[in-house]
mmCIF file with all atom_site columns, C-alpha atoms in Angstrom:
data_model
loop_
_atom_site.group_PDB
_atom_site.id
_atom_site.type_symbol
_atom_site.label_atom_id
_atom_site.label_alt_id
_atom_site.label_comp_id
_atom_site.label_asym_id
_atom_site.label_entity_id
_atom_site.label_seq_id
_atom_site.pdbx_PDB_ins_code
_atom_site.Cartn_x
_atom_site.Cartn_y
_atom_site.Cartn_z
_atom_site.occupancy
_atom_site.B_iso_or_equiv
_atom_site.pdbx_formal_charge
_atom_site.auth_seq_id
_atom_site.auth_comp_id
_atom_site.auth_asym_id
_atom_site.auth_atom_id
_atom_site.pdbx_PDB_model_num
ATOM 1   C CA . MET A 1 1   ? -45.190 -46.547 14.644  1.00 0.00 ? 1   MET A CA 1
ATOM 2   C CA . ASP A 1 2   ? -43.978 -43.079 15.680  1.00 0.00 ? 2   ASP A CA 1
ATOM 3   C CA . SER A 1 3   ? -41.883 -41.731 12.954  1.00 0.00 ? 3   SER A CA 1
ATOM 4   C CA . SER A 1 4   ? -41.122 -38.334 14.614  1.00 0.00 ? 4   SER A CA 1
ATOM 5   C CA . TRP A 1 5   ? -37.555 -39.506 15.284  1.00 0.00 ? 5   TRP A CA 1
ATOM 6   C CA . LEU A 1 6   ? -37.032 -39.112 11.206  1.00 0.00 ? 6   LEU A CA 1
ATOM 7   C CA . ALA A 1 7   ? -36.966 -35.321 11.877  1.00 0.00 ? 7   ALA A CA 1
ATOM 8   C CA . TYR A 1 8   ? -33.992 -35.638 13.913  1.00 0.00 ? 8   TYR A CA 1
ATOM 9   C CA . TRP A 1 9   ? -32.059 -37.990 11.774  1.00 0.00 ? 9   TRP A CA 1
ATOM 10  C CA . PRO A 1 10  ? -30.113 -35.335 9.792   1.00 0.00 ? 10  PRO A CA 1
ATOM 11  C CA . LEU A 1 11  ? -28.946 -33.735 13.067  1.00 0.00 ? 11  LEU A CA 1
ATOM 12  C CA . ALA A 1 12  ? -27.926 -37.089 14.459  1.00 0.00 ? 12  ALA A CA 1
ATOM 13  C CA . ALA A 1 13  ? -26.018 -38.064 11.322  1.00 0.00 ? 13  ALA A CA 1
ATOM 14  C CA . GLY A 1 14  ? -24.228 -34.789 11.333  1.00 0.00 ? 14  GLY A CA 1
ATOM 15  C CA . ALA A 1 15  ? -23.339 -35.247 14.940  1.00 0.00 ? 15  ALA A CA 1
ATOM 16  C CA . ALA A 1 16  ? -21.943 -38.616 14.389  1.00 0.00 ? 16  ALA A CA 1
ATOM 17  C CA . LEU A 1 17  ? -19.939 -37.426 11.420  1.00 0.00 ? 17  LEU A CA 1
ATOM 18  C CA . THR A 1 18  ? -18.346 -34.609 13.431  1.00 0.00 ? 18  THR A CA 1
ATOM 19  C CA . LEU A 1 19  ? -17.621 -37.238 16.382  1.00 0.00 ? 19  LEU A CA 1
ATOM 20  C CA . LEU A 1 20  ? -15.900 -39.611 13.970  1.00 0.00 ? 20  LEU A CA 1
ATOM 21  C CA . ALA A 1 21  ? -13.855 -36.717 12.403  1.00 0.00 ? 21  ALA A CA 1
ATOM 22  C CA . ILE A 1 22  ? -12.663 -35.539 15.791  1.00 0.00 ? 22  ILE A CA 1
ATOM 23  C CA . LEU A 1 23  ? -11.770 -39.061 17.071  1.00 0.00 ? 23  LEU A CA 1
ATOM 24  C CA . ALA A 1 24  ? -9.830  -39.511 13.823  1.00 0.00 ? 24  ALA A CA 1
ATOM 25  C CA . TRP A 1 25  ? -7.927  -36.384 14.240  1.00 0.00 ? 25  TRP A CA 1
ATOM 26  C CA . GLN A 1 26  ? -7.155  -37.084 17.750  1.00 0.00 ? 26  GLN A CA 1
ATOM 27  C CA . ALA A 1 27  ? -5.758  -40.491 16.723  1.00 0.00 ? 27  ALA A CA 1
ATOM 28  C CA . ASN A 1 28  ? -3.847  -38.998 13.946  1.00 0.00 ? 28  ASN A CA 1
ATOM 29  C CA . SER A 1 29  ? -2.350  -36.459 16.455  1.00 0.00 ? 29  SER A CA 1
ATOM 30  C CA . ARG A 1 30  ? -1.020  -39.022 18.701  1.00 0.00 ? 30  ARG A CA 1
ATOM 31  C CA . GLN A 1 31  ? 0.418   -41.146 15.748  1.00 0.00 ? 31  GLN A CA 1
ATOM 32  C CA . GLY A 1 32  ? 1.984   -38.178 13.781  1.00 0.00 ? 32  GLY A CA 1
ATOM 33  C CA . SER A 1 33  ? 1.539   -37.010 10.371  1.00 0.00 ? 33  SER A CA 1
ATOM 34  C CA . ALA A 1 34  ? -1.759  -38.054 8.818   1.00 0.00 ? 34  ALA A CA 1
ATOM 35  C CA . SER A 1 35  ? -1.996  -40.139 5.679   1.00 0.00 ? 35  SER A CA 1
ATOM 36  C CA . PRO A 1 36  ? -3.297  -38.551 2.344   1.00 0.00 ? 36  PRO A CA 1
ATOM 37  C CA . ALA A 1 37  ? -6.495  -40.836 2.627   1.00 0.00 ? 37  ALA A CA 1
ATOM 38  C CA . GLN A 1 38  ? -7.069  -39.472 6.195   1.00 0.00 ? 38  GLN A CA 1
ATOM 39  C CA . ILE A 1 39  ? -6.672  -35.860 5.045   1.00 0.00 ? 39  ILE A CA 1
ATOM 40  C CA . GLN A 1 40  ? -9.095  -36.583 2.058   1.00 0.00 ? 40  GLN A CA 1
ATOM 41  C CA . SER A 1 41  ? -11.620 -38.260 4.353   1.00 0.00 ? 41  SER A CA 1
ATOM 42  C CA . SER A 1 42  ? -11.441 -35.095 6.671   1.00 0.00 ? 42  SER A CA 1
ATOM 43  C CA . LEU A 1 43  ? -12.058 -32.836 3.913   1.00 0.00 ? 43  LEU A CA 1
ATOM 44  C CA . SER A 1 44  ? -14.799 -34.915 2.516   1.00 0.00 ? 44  SER A CA 1
ATOM 45  C CA . SER A 1 45  ? -16.721 -34.721 5.946   1.00 0.00 ? 45  SER A CA 1
ATOM 46  C CA . ALA A 1 46  ? -16.292 -31.094 5.937   1.00 0.00 ? 46  ALA A CA 1
ATOM 47  C CA . ALA A 1 47  ? -17.711 -30.724 2.368   1.00 0.00 ? 47  ALA A CA 1
ATOM 48  C CA . LEU A 1 48  ? -20.773 -32.606 3.332   1.00 0.00 ? 48  LEU A CA 1
ATOM 49  C CA . ALA A 1 49  ? -21.407 -30.485 6.261   1.00 0.00 ? 49  ALA A CA 1
ATOM 50  C CA . ARG A 1 50  ? -20.925 -27.383 4.047   1.00 0.00 ? 50  ARG A CA 1
ATOM 51  C CA . LYS A 1 51  ? -23.027 -28.634 1.251   1.00 0.00 ? 51  LYS A CA 1
ATOM 52  C CA . SER A 1 52  ? -25.794 -29.458 3.627   1.00 0.00 ? 52  SER A CA 1
ATOM 53  C CA . GLY A 1 53  ? -25.767 -25.823 4.991   1.00 0.00 ? 53  GLY A CA 1
ATOM 54  C CA . ASP A 1 54  ? -24.243 -26.575 8.475   1.00 0.00 ? 54  ASP A CA 1
ATOM 55  C CA . HIS A 1 55  ? -21.608 -24.129 8.059   1.00 0.00 ? 55  HIS A CA 1
ATOM 56  C CA . GLU A 1 56  ? -20.861 -24.198 11.969  1.00 0.00 ? 56  GLU A CA 1
ATOM 57  C CA . GLN A 1 57  ? -19.992 -27.764 11.744  1.00 0.00 ? 57  GLN A CA 1
ATOM 58  C CA . ALA A 1 58  ? -18.074 -27.474 8.499   1.00 0.00 ? 58  ALA A CA 1
ATOM 59  C CA . ILE A 1 59  ? -15.887 -24.722 10.194  1.00 0.00 ? 59  ILE A CA 1
ATOM 60  C CA . MET A 1 60  ? -14.982 -27.058 13.034  1.00 0.00 ? 60  MET A CA 1
ATOM 61  C CA . LEU A 1 61  ? -14.364 -29.855 10.563  1.00 0.00 ? 61  LEU A CA 1
ATOM 62  C CA . TYR A 1 62  ? -12.309 -27.771 8.289   1.00 0.00 ? 62  TYR A CA 1
ATOM 63  C CA . GLU A 1 63  ? -10.270 -26.690 11.332  1.00 0.00 ? 63  GLU A CA 1
ATOM 64  C CA . ARG A 1 64  ? -9.507  -30.235 12.138  1.00 0.00 ? 64  ARG A CA 1
ATOM 65  C CA . ALA A 1 65  ? -8.590  -30.995 8.474   1.00 0.00 ? 65  ALA A CA 1
ATOM 66  C CA . LEU A 1 66  ? -6.176  -27.960 8.498   1.00 0.00 ? 66  LEU A CA 1
ATOM 67  C CA . ALA A 1 67  ? -4.490  -29.346 11.578  1.00 0.00 ? 67  ALA A CA 1
ATOM 68  C CA . LEU A 1 68  ? -4.006  -32.628 9.973   1.00 0.00 ? 68  LEU A CA 1
ATOM 69  C CA . ILE A 1 69  ? -2.472  -30.980 6.821   1.00 0.00 ? 69  ILE A CA 1
ATOM 70  C CA . GLU A 1 70  ? -0.332  -28.570 8.845   1.00 0.00 ? 70  GLU A CA 1
ATOM 71  C CA . ALA A 1 71  ? 1.093   -31.798 10.817  1.00 0.00 ? 71  ALA A CA 1
ATOM 72  C CA . GLN A 1 72  ? 2.601   -33.020 7.535   1.00 0.00 ? 72  GLN A CA 1
ATOM 73  C CA . SER A 1 73  ? 6.155   -32.086 6.832   1.00 0.00 ? 73  SER A CA 1
ATOM 74  C CA . PRO A 1 74  ? 6.066   -30.272 4.467   1.00 0.00 ? 74  PRO A CA 1
ATOM 75  C CA . PRO A 1 75  ? 2.309   -29.874 4.121   1.00 0.00 ? 75  PRO A CA 1
ATOM 76  C CA . ASP A 1 76  ? 0.359   -30.828 0.967   1.00 0.00 ? 76  ASP A CA 1
ATOM 77  C CA . LYS A 1 77  ? -0.082  -27.434 -0.825  1.00 0.00 ? 77  LYS A CA 1
ATOM 78  C CA . SER A 1 78  ? -2.812  -28.810 -2.951  1.00 0.00 ? 78  SER A CA 1
ATOM 79  C CA . TYR A 1 79  ? -4.818  -30.024 0.202   1.00 0.00 ? 79  TYR A CA 1
ATOM 80  C CA . LEU A 1 80  ? -4.068  -26.737 1.980   1.00 0.00 ? 80  LEU A CA 1
ATOM 81  C CA . SER A 1 81  ? -5.277  -24.740 -0.776  1.00 0.00 ? 81  SER A CA 1
ATOM 82  C CA . ALA A 1 82  ? -8.688  -26.679 -1.282  1.00 0.00 ? 82  ALA A CA 1
ATOM 83  C CA . CYS A 1 83  ? -9.139  -26.407 2.541   1.00 0.00 ? 83  CYS A CA 1
ATOM 84  C CA . LEU A 1 84  ? -8.624  -22.769 2.909   1.00 0.00 ? 84  LEU A CA 1
ATOM 85  C CA . VAL A 1 85  ? -10.962 -21.939 0.012   1.00 0.00 ? 85  VAL A CA 1
ATOM 86  C CA . SER A 1 86  ? -13.757 -23.990 1.486   1.00 0.00 ? 86  SER A CA 1
ATOM 87  C CA . TYR A 1 87  ? -13.037 -23.059 5.041   1.00 0.00 ? 87  TYR A CA 1
ATOM 88  C CA . ALA A 1 88  ? -13.152 -19.270 4.015   1.00 0.00 ? 88  ALA A CA 1
ATOM 89  C CA . GLU A 1 89  ? -16.478 -19.781 2.386   1.00 0.00 ? 89  GLU A CA 1
ATOM 90  C CA . SER A 1 90  ? -18.067 -21.428 5.532   1.00 0.00 ? 90  SER A CA 1
ATOM 91  C CA . LEU A 1 91  ? -16.542 -18.520 7.588   1.00 0.00 ? 91  LEU A CA 1
ATOM 92  C CA . ASP A 1 92  ? -18.293 -16.188 5.343   1.00 0.00 ? 92  ASP A CA 1
ATOM 93  C CA . ARG A 1 93  ? -21.649 -17.817 5.579   1.00 0.00 ? 93  ARG A CA 1
ATOM 94  C CA . THR A 1 94  ? -21.611 -17.576 9.180   1.00 0.00 ? 94  THR A CA 1
ATOM 95  C CA . GLY A 1 95  ? -20.869 -13.941 9.373   1.00 0.00 ? 95  GLY A CA 1
ATOM 96  C CA . LYS A 1 96  ? -17.149 -14.353 10.354  1.00 0.00 ? 96  LYS A CA 1
ATOM 97  C CA . MET A 1 97  ? -15.740 -11.902 7.657   1.00 0.00 ? 97  MET A CA 1
ATOM 98  C CA . LYS A 1 98  ? -12.713 -10.874 9.429   1.00 0.00 ? 98  LYS A CA 1
ATOM 99  C CA . GLU A 1 99  ? -11.682 -14.634 9.849   1.00 0.00 ? 99  GLU A CA 1
ATOM 100 C CA . ALA A 1 100 ? -12.580 -15.297 6.222   1.00 0.00 ? 100 ALA A CA 1
ATOM 101 C CA . ARG A 1 101 ? -10.310 -12.356 5.154   1.00 0.00 ? 101 ARG A CA 1
ATOM 102 C CA . ASP A 1 102 ? -7.428  -13.687 7.102   1.00 0.00 ? 102 ASP A CA 1
ATOM 103 C CA . VAL A 1 103 ? -7.882  -17.193 5.728   1.00 0.00 ? 103 VAL A CA 1
ATOM 104 C CA . ARG A 1 104 ? -7.990  -15.691 2.250   1.00 0.00 ? 104 ARG A CA 1
ATOM 105 C CA . SER A 1 105 ? -5.099  -13.676 2.880   1.00 0.00 ? 105 SER A CA 1
ATOM 106 C CA . ARG A 1 106 ? -3.272  -16.785 3.592   1.00 0.00 ? 106 ARG A CA 1
ATOM 107 C CA . LEU A 1 107 ? -4.654  -18.435 0.506   1.00 0.00 ? 107 LEU A CA 1
ATOM 108 C CA . MET A 1 108 ? -3.470  -15.638 -1.784  1.00 0.00 ? 108 MET A CA 1
ATOM 109 C CA . SER A 1 109 ? 0.030   -15.784 -0.297  1.00 0.00 ? 109 SER A CA 1
ATOM 110 C CA . LEU A 1 110 ? 0.134   -19.707 -1.077  1.00 0.00 ? 110 LEU A CA 1
ATOM 111 C CA . TRP A 1 111 ? -0.893  -19.159 -4.589  1.00 0.00 ? 111 TRP A CA 1
ATOM 112 C CA . ASN A 1 112 ? 1.473   -16.223 -5.175  1.00 0.00 ? 112 ASN A CA 1
ATOM 113 C CA . SER A 1 113 ? 4.289   -18.538 -3.916  1.00 0.00 ? 113 SER A CA 1
ATOM 114 C CA . ALA A 1 114 ? 3.153   -21.049 -6.402  1.00 0.00 ? 114 ALA A CA 1
ATOM 115 C CA . LEU A 1 115 ? 3.210   -18.546 -9.235  1.00 0.00 ? 115 LEU A CA 1
ATOM 116 C CA . GLU A 1 116 ? 6.679   -17.340 -8.321  1.00 0.00 ? 116 GLU A CA 1
ATOM 117 C CA . GLU A 1 117 ? 8.049   -21.117 -7.956  1.00 0.00 ? 117 GLU A CA 1
ATOM 118 C CA . ARG A 1 118 ? 6.421   -22.031 -11.135 1.00 0.00 ? 118 ARG A CA 1
ATOM 119 C CA . ASP A 1 119 ? 4.409   -24.895 -9.108  1.00 0.00 ? 119 ASP A CA 1
ATOM 120 C CA . THR A 1 120 ? 2.270   -26.239 -12.100 1.00 0.00 ? 120 THR A CA 1
ATOM 121 C CA . GLU A 1 121 ? 0.837   -28.969 -9.844  1.00 0.00 ? 121 GLU A CA 1
ATOM 122 C CA . LEU A 1 122 ? -0.686  -26.215 -7.546  1.00 0.00 ? 122 LEU A CA 1
ATOM 123 C CA . MET A 1 123 ? -1.599  -23.996 -10.364 1.00 0.00 ? 123 MET A CA 1
ATOM 124 C CA . THR A 1 124 ? -3.760  -26.871 -11.821 1.00 0.00 ? 124 THR A CA 1
ATOM 125 C CA . GLU A 1 125 ? -5.502  -26.966 -8.456  1.00 0.00 ? 125 GLU A CA 1
ATOM 126 C CA . VAL A 1 126 ? -6.060  -23.181 -8.530  1.00 0.00 ? 126 VAL A CA 1
ATOM 127 C CA . ASP A 1 127 ? -7.741  -23.590 -12.039 1.00 0.00 ? 127 ASP A CA 1
ATOM 128 C CA . TYR A 1 128 ? -10.248 -26.067 -10.578 1.00 0.00 ? 128 TYR A CA 1
ATOM 129 C CA . LEU A 1 129 ? -10.899 -23.897 -7.704  1.00 0.00 ? 129 LEU A CA 1
ATOM 130 C CA . CYS A 1 130 ? -11.289 -20.608 -9.680  1.00 0.00 ? 130 CYS A CA 1
ATOM 131 C CA . ALA A 1 131 ? -13.767 -22.335 -11.917 1.00 0.00 ? 131 ALA A CA 1
ATOM 132 C CA . SER A 1 132 ? -16.034 -23.685 -9.118  1.00 0.00 ? 132 SER A CA 1
ATOM 133 C CA . ALA A 1 133 ? -15.466 -22.054 -5.617  1.00 0.00 ? 133 ALA A CA 1
ATOM 134 C CA . ASP A 1 134 ? -17.052 -19.050 -4.128  1.00 0.00 ? 134 ASP A CA 1
ATOM 135 C CA . PHE A 1 135 ? -14.610 -16.401 -3.068  1.00 0.00 ? 135 PHE A CA 1
ATOM 136 C CA . GLY A 1 136 ? -17.161 -13.747 -1.868  1.00 0.00 ? 136 GLY A CA 1
ATOM 137 C CA . SER A 1 137 ? -15.819 -10.350 -1.272  1.00 0.00 ? 137 SER A CA 1
ATOM 138 C CA . ALA A 1 138 ? -12.335 -11.513 -2.151  1.00 0.00 ? 138 ALA A CA 1
ATOM 139 C CA . THR A 1 139 ? -13.235 -12.332 -5.891  1.00 0.00 ? 139 THR A CA 1
ATOM 140 C CA . SER A 1 140 ? -11.580 -9.271  -7.097  1.00 0.00 ? 140 SER A CA 1
ATOM 141 C CA . ASP A 1 141 ? -8.248  -10.351 -5.578  1.00 0.00 ? 141 ASP A CA 1
ATOM 142 C CA . VAL A 1 142 ? -8.689  -13.741 -7.034  1.00 0.00 ? 142 VAL A CA 1
ATOM 143 C CA . ALA A 1 143 ? -9.324  -12.375 -10.392 1.00 0.00 ? 143 ALA A CA 1
ATOM 144 C CA . ASN A 1 144 ? -6.231  -9.997  -10.180 1.00 0.00 ? 144 ASN A CA 1
ATOM 145 C CA . TYR A 1 145 ? -4.098  -13.143 -9.236  1.00 0.00 ? 145 TYR A CA 1
ATOM 146 C CA . TYR A 1 146 ? -5.650  -15.178 -12.185 1.00 0.00 ? 146 TYR A CA 1
ATOM 147 C CA . GLU A 1 147 ? -4.974  -12.194 -14.462 1.00 0.00 ? 147 GLU A CA 1
ATOM 148 C CA . ARG A 1 148 ? -1.119  -12.687 -13.620 1.00 0.00 ? 148 ARG A CA 1
ATOM 149 C CA . LEU A 1 149 ? -1.584  -16.493 -13.944 1.00 0.00 ? 149 LEU A CA 1
ATOM 150 C CA . LEU A 1 150 ? -3.030  -15.851 -17.349 1.00 0.00 ? 150 LEU A CA 1
ATOM 151 C CA . ALA A 1 151 ? -0.086  -13.597 -18.474 1.00 0.00 ? 151 ALA A CA 1
ATOM 152 C CA . PHE A 1 152 ? 2.456   -16.303 -17.218 1.00 0.00 ? 152 PHE A CA 1
ATOM 153 C CA . ARG A 1 153 ? 0.707   -18.996 -19.384 1.00 0.00 ? 153 ARG A CA 1
ATOM 154 C CA . GLU A 1 154 ? 0.480   -16.724 -22.239 1.00 0.00 ? 154 GLU A CA 1
ATOM 155 C CA . LYS A 1 155 ? 4.333   -16.891 -22.437 1.00 0.00 ? 155 LYS A CA 1
ATOM 156 C CA . ALA A 1 156 ? 4.817   -20.566 -21.222 1.00 0.00 ? 156 ALA A CA 1
ATOM 157 C CA . TYR A 1 157 ? 2.314   -22.194 -23.386 1.00 0.00 ? 157 TYR A CA 1
ATOM 158 C CA . SER A 1 158 ? 1.024   -22.287 -26.996 1.00 0.00 ? 158 SER A CA 1
ATOM 159 C CA . HIS A 1 159 ? -1.993  -20.340 -27.592 1.00 0.00 ? 159 HIS A CA 1
ATOM 160 C CA . LYS A 1 160 ? -3.469  -23.481 -29.091 1.00 0.00 ? 160 LYS A CA 1
ATOM 161 C CA . SER A 1 161 ? -2.929  -25.604 -25.988 1.00 0.00 ? 161 SER A CA 1
ATOM 162 C CA . ASP A 1 162 ? -5.887  -26.590 -23.926 1.00 0.00 ? 162 ASP A CA 1
ATOM 163 C CA . ILE A 1 163 ? -4.184  -25.310 -20.811 1.00 0.00 ? 163 ILE A CA 1
ATOM 164 C CA . PHE A 1 164 ? -3.906  -21.854 -22.051 1.00 0.00 ? 164 PHE A CA 1
ATOM 165 C CA . ILE A 1 165 ? -7.519  -21.770 -23.671 1.00 0.00 ? 165 ILE A CA 1
ATOM 166 C CA . ASN A 1 166 ? -9.068  -23.137 -20.377 1.00 0.00 ? 166 ASN A CA 1
ATOM 167 C CA . THR A 1 167 ? -7.141  -20.360 -18.514 1.00 0.00 ? 167 THR A CA 1
ATOM 168 C CA . VAL A 1 168 ? -8.722  -17.694 -20.757 1.00 0.00 ? 168 VAL A CA 1
ATOM 169 C CA . VAL A 1 169 ? -12.304 -19.331 -20.082 1.00 0.00 ? 169 VAL A CA 1
ATOM 170 C CA . ILE A 1 170 ? -11.827 -19.435 -16.373 1.00 0.00 ? 170 ILE A CA 1
ATOM 171 C CA . TYR A 1 171 ? -10.674 -15.887 -16.195 1.00 0.00 ? 171 TYR A CA 1
ATOM 172 C CA . ALA A 1 172 ? -13.713 -14.955 -18.074 1.00 0.00 ? 172 ALA A CA 1
ATOM 173 C CA . GLY A 1 173 ? -15.915 -16.482 -15.463 1.00 0.00 ? 173 GLY A CA 1
ATOM 174 C CA . LEU A 1 174 ? -14.238 -14.641 -12.712 1.00 0.00 ? 174 LEU A CA 1
ATOM 175 C CA . MET A 1 175 ? -14.892 -11.410 -14.700 1.00 0.00 ? 175 MET A CA 1
ATOM 176 C CA . ARG A 1 176 ? -18.386 -12.308 -15.205 1.00 0.00 ? 176 ARG A CA 1
ATOM 177 C CA . ARG A 1 177 ? -18.848 -12.923 -11.434 1.00 0.00 ? 177 ARG A CA 1
ATOM 178 C CA . LEU A 1 178 ? -17.463 -9.355  -10.839 1.00 0.00 ? 178 LEU A CA 1
ATOM 179 C CA . GLY A 1 179 ? -20.066 -7.954  -13.328 1.00 0.00 ? 179 GLY A CA 1
ATOM 180 C CA . GLU A 1 180 ? -17.610 -7.235  -15.952 1.00 0.00 ? 180 GLU A CA 1
ATOM 181 C CA . LYS A 1 181 ? -19.852 -8.585  -18.705 1.00 0.00 ? 181 LYS A CA 1
ATOM 182 C CA . ALA A 1 182 ? -18.163 -6.975  -21.673 1.00 0.00 ? 182 ALA A CA 1
ATOM 183 C CA . ILE A 1 183 ? -14.817 -8.280  -20.679 1.00 0.00 ? 183 ILE A CA 1
ATOM 184 C CA . ALA A 1 184 ? -16.063 -11.746 -20.005 1.00 0.00 ? 184 ALA A CA 1
ATOM 185 C CA . ASP A 1 185 ? -17.910 -11.788 -23.523 1.00 0.00 ? 185 ASP A CA 1
ATOM 186 C CA . ASP A 1 186 ? -14.507 -10.793 -25.093 1.00 0.00 ? 186 ASP A CA 1
ATOM 187 C CA . LEU A 1 187 ? -12.520 -13.410 -23.417 1.00 0.00 ? 187 LEU A CA 1
ATOM 188 C CA . GLU A 1 188 ? -15.046 -16.279 -24.139 1.00 0.00 ? 188 GLU A CA 1
ATOM 189 C CA . ALA A 1 189 ? -15.093 -15.190 -27.798 1.00 0.00 ? 189 ALA A CA 1
ATOM 190 C CA . HIS A 1 190 ? -11.435 -15.212 -28.050 1.00 0.00 ? 190 HIS A CA 1
ATOM 191 C CA . ALA A 1 191 ? -11.200 -18.508 -26.427 1.00 0.00 ? 191 ALA A CA 1
ATOM 192 C CA . GLU A 1 192 ? -13.637 -19.815 -28.994 1.00 0.00 ? 192 GLU A CA 1
ATOM 193 C CA . LYS A 1 193 ? -11.295 -18.254 -31.929 1.00 0.00 ? 193 LYS A CA 1
ATOM 194 C CA . LEU A 1 194 ? -8.174  -20.023 -30.438 1.00 0.00 ? 194 LEU A CA 1
ATOM 195 C CA . ARG A 1 195 ? -10.087 -23.278 -30.370 1.00 0.00 ? 195 ARG A CA 1
ATOM 196 C CA . LYS A 1 196 ? -10.660 -22.818 -34.176 1.00 0.00 ? 196 LYS A CA 1
ATOM 197 C CA . GLY A 1 197 ? -7.098  -21.946 -34.857 1.00 0.00 ? 197 GLY A CA 1
ATOM 198 C CA . GLY A 1 198 ? -7.701  -18.307 -34.920 1.00 0.00 ? 198 GLY A CA 1
ATOM 199 C CA . PRO A 1 199 ? -5.061  -15.481 -34.189 1.00 0.00 ? 199 PRO A CA 1
ATOM 200 C CA . ARG A 1 200 ? -3.338  -15.245 -30.937 1.00 0.00 ? 200 ARG A CA 1
ATOM 201 C CA . GLU A 1 201 ? -3.298  -11.564 -30.590 1.00 0.00 ? 201 GLU A CA 1
ATOM 202 C CA . PHE A 1 202 ? -5.399  -10.514 -27.465 1.00 0.00 ? 202 PHE A CA 1
ATOM 203 C CA . VAL A 1 203 ? -4.663  -7.707  -24.982 1.00 0.00 ? 203 VAL A CA 1
ATOM 204 C CA . ILE A 1 204 ? -5.358  -9.039  -21.624 1.00 0.00 ? 204 ILE A CA 1
ATOM 205 C CA . PRO A 1 205 ? -7.801  -6.728  -19.765 1.00 0.00 ? 205 PRO A CA 1
ATOM 206 C CA . GLY A 1 206 ? -5.881  -4.260  -17.570 1.00 0.00 ? 206 GLY A CA 1
ATOM 207 C CA . GLU A 1 207 ? -2.548  -4.407  -19.513 1.00 0.00 ? 207 GLU A CA 1
ATOM 208 C CA . ALA A 1 208 ? -3.423  -1.924  -22.232 1.00 0.00 ? 208 ALA A CA 1
ATOM 209 C CA . ALA A 1 209 ? -3.585  1.090   -19.780 1.00 0.00 ? 209 ALA A CA 1
ATOM 210 C CA . SER A 1 210 ? -0.057  -0.060  -18.235 1.00 0.00 ? 210 SER A CA 1
ATOM 211 C CA . GLU A 1 211 ? 1.361   -0.453  -21.769 1.00 0.00 ? 211 GLU A CA 1
ATOM 212 C CA . GLU A 1 212 ? 0.207   3.295   -22.690 1.00 0.00 ? 212 GLU A CA 1
ATOM 213 C CA . SER A 1 213 ? 1.550   4.788   -19.510 1.00 0.00 ? 213 SER A CA 1
#
């Protein structure tokens, strides 16, 4: 039996996945706002394409997911945040740098609004994304945002709380991605001391200079 068709199976499966997502999106557009389950399904299809390396397909699927999210009134900010992060990554991977910057600019605006409004639900989503996502050339902007989030939580939570300690660890990870090994090491060491009930004193990197000026 000729098994050459097996070589085309991933492409066929990907095309079928895209077709199903488009048909679902069209149906939802006619019916009005999409349900959370429909949005999650659309995001999952896009994520599968991204993880398989088919970023062109992922871009199309993320655009469909974005349309579903924006059709809600009001849009779910957690879904919107997750969609924008992954959408920008796929744009980066296909060389669409300007488009990726525009998407991340919208993302940072969303996150800054969450910080201003004390939207703890979205801040929790930001924690997960900052710990796991790839922000490419925008990693510095994300780290600057997360530094402000760390400063907010330093005042809002006990230094012994898991929320604050995890914030320190995630910020350390962002610093490490930026090549700031010494800062990352200090942050991780401080987080470990806090877990053991150590002193709360720690100057957030970047604040020392502003305090002296």
